[in-house]
XYZ file of C-alpha atoms in Angstrom:
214
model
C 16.798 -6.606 -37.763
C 17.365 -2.981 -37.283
C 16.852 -0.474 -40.299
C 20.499 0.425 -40.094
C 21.573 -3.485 -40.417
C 19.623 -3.818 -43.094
C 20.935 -0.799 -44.602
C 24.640 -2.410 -44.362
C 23.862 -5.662 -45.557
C 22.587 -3.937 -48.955
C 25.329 -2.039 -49.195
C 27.150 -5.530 -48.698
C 25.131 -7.076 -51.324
C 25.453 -3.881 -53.793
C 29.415 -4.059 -53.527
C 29.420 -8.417 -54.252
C 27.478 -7.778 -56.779
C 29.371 -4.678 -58.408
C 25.942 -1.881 -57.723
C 27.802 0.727 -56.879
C 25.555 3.253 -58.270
C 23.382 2.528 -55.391
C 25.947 2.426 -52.780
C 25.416 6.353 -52.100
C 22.027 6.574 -51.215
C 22.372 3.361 -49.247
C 24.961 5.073 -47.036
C 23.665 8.571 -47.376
C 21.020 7.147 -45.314
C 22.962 4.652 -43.187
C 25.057 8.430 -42.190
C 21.659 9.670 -41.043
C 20.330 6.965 -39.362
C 23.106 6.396 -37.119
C 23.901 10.018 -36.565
C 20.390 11.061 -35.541
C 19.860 7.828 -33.700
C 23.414 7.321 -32.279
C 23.678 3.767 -33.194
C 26.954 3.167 -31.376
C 27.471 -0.287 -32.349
C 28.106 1.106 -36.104
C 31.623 2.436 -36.013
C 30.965 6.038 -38.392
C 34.245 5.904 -40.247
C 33.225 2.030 -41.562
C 30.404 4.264 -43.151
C 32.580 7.249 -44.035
C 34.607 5.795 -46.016
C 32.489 4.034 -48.289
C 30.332 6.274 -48.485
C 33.066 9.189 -49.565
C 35.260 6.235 -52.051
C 31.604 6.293 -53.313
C 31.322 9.882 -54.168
C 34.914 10.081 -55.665
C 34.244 7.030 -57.853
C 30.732 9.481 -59.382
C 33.105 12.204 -59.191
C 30.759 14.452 -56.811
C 33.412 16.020 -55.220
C 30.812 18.571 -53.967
C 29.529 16.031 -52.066
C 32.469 14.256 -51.039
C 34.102 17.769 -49.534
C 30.771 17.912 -48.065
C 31.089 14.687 -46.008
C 34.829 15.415 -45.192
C 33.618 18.889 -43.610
C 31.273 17.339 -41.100
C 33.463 14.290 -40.370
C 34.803 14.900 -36.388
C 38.480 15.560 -36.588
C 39.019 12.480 -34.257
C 37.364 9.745 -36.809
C 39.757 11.084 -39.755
C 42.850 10.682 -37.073
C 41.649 7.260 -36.500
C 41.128 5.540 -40.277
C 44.002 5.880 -42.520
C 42.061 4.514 -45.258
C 39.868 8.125 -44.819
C 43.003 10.074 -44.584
C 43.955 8.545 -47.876
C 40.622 8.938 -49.357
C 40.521 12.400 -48.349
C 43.880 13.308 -49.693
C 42.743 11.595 -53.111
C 39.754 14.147 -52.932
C 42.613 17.258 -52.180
C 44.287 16.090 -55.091
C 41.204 15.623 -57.646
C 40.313 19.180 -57.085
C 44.172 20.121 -57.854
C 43.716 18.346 -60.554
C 40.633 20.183 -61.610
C 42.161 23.511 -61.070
C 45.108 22.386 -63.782
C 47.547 22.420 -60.954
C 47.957 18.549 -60.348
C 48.642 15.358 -62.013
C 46.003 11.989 -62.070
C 48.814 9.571 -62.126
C 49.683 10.866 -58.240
C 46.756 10.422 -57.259
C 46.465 6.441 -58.643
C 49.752 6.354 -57.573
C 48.499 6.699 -53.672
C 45.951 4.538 -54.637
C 47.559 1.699 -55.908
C 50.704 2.049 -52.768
C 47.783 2.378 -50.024
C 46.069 -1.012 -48.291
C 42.102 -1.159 -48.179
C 39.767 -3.366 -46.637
C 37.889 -5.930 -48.274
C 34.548 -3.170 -48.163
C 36.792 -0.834 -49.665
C 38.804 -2.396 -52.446
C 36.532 -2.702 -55.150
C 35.395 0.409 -54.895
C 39.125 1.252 -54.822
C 39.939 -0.953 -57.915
C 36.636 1.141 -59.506
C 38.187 4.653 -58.448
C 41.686 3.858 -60.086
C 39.811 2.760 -63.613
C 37.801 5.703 -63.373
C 40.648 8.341 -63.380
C 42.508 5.865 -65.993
C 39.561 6.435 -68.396
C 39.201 10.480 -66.957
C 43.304 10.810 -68.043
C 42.928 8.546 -70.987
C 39.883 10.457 -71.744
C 41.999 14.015 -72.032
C 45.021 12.620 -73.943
C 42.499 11.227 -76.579
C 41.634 14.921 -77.250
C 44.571 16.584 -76.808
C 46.682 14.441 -79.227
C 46.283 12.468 -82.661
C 49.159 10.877 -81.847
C 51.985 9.921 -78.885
C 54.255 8.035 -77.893
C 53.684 5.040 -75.780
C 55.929 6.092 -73.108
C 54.207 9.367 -72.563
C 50.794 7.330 -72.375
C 52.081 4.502 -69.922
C 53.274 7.314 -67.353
C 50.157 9.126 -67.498
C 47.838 6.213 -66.040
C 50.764 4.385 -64.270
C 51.168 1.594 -66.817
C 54.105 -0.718 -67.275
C 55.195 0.317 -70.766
C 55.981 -2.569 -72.123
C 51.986 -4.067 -72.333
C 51.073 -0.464 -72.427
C 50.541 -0.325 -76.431
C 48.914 -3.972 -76.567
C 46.550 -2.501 -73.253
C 45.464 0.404 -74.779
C 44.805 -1.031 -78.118
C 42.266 -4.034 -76.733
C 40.435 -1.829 -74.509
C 40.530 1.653 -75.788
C 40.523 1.032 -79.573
C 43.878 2.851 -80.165
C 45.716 2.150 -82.980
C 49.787 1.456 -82.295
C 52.845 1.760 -84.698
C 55.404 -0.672 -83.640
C 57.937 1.208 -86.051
C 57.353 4.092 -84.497
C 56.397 3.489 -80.942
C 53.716 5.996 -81.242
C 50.098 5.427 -80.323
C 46.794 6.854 -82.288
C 43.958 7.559 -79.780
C 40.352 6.503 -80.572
C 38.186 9.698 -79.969
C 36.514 8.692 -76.584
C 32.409 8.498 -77.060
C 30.301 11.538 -75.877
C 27.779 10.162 -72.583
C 25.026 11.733 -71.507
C 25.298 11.577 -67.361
C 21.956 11.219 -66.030
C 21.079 14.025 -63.235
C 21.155 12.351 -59.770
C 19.529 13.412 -56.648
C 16.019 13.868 -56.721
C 14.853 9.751 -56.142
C 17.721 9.636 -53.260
C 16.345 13.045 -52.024
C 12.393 11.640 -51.695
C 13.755 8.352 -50.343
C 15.844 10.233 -47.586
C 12.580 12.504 -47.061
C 10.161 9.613 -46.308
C 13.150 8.111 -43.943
C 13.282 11.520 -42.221
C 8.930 11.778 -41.738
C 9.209 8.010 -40.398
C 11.905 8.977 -37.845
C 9.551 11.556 -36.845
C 6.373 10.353 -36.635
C 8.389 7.093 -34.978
C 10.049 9.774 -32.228
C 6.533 11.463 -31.710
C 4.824 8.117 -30.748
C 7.823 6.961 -28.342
């Protein structure tokens, strides 16, 4: 079995299995591996797209405009599931520059069809910017009403209240339709990069000393 095989069948196992913290370096090096090899019988955009749903869901969008920049023009005119995710990434950072609304973007999320190596990673991404919106109201109000919340995250408002109370800890008034938010918890994010750097360096020295003996 090939390195890059192998490669895709832990990514495989890491989606079934819901590890999708280690889904980037797995196709961080799958990218290099089949770029600096040219493995043609592994199509790049089934390793695009993963990998950049991957980065949106960590909300690297560094990294993800990073990918999109050296991604040939051709692949992204030949996956629509890319073009989607890299419109998602176009609107995050419109978001993040207070110009743009999260419920568009789950919106195009929700409307769009994905693959079966793409939707839970999908279905990840869309609770992600729930929380990320759900996150802001929480601070910016001690109270609101339930409409307001439901067409901030794209919820049906009817089960909107009863939704936000079981898993966010709000606190509803039926009498008054309004919703109390629950403070959300301060995390600590732990720095990424320097374990997938050393494991992409000792891939790198093996290609090499693998090319020099050949």
């Amino acid at each position: 079995m090939s390195t890059a095989q192998r490669l895709i069948e832990q990514a495989d196992v890491c989606i079934k299995t819901g590890r999708y913290q280690d889904l980037i370096p797995l196709y961080e090096l799958l990218e290099f591996q089949v770029s600096a090899i040219e493995i043609e019988a592994v199509p790049m955009n089934t390793i695009y797209e993963p990998l950049l749903a991957s980065y949106l869901v960590a909300y690297d969008l560094y990294s993800a405009r990073s990918l999109v920049s050296r991604i040939p023009e051709v692949t992204k005119s030949e996956s629509s599931q890319l073009a989607v995710l890299i419109q998602v990434l176009e609107l995050l950072r419109q978001w993040e520059r207070q110009n743009g609304n999260l419920k568009d973007i789950y919106k195009l999320l929700h409307q769009s069809r994905w693959n079966s190596t793409l939707a839970p990673l999908i279905a990840i991404l869309q609770d992600s910017i729930q929380n990320r919106e759900l996150d802001l109201l929480a601070k910016a109000y001690t109270s609101l009403p339930v409409q307001l919340a439901a067409s901030r995250i794209w919820l049906n408002e009817d089960t909107a209240a009863e939704q936000l109370v079981a898993t966010r800890g709000w606190r509803y008034d039926a009498s008054t339709g309004l919703l109390y938010p629950k403070a959300p918890e301060v995390t600590t994010n732990r720095p990424i990069g320097l374990q997938e750097f050393g494991h992409l360096a000792d891939v790198v020295a093996h290609l090499e000393v693998k090319q020099e003996s050949s």
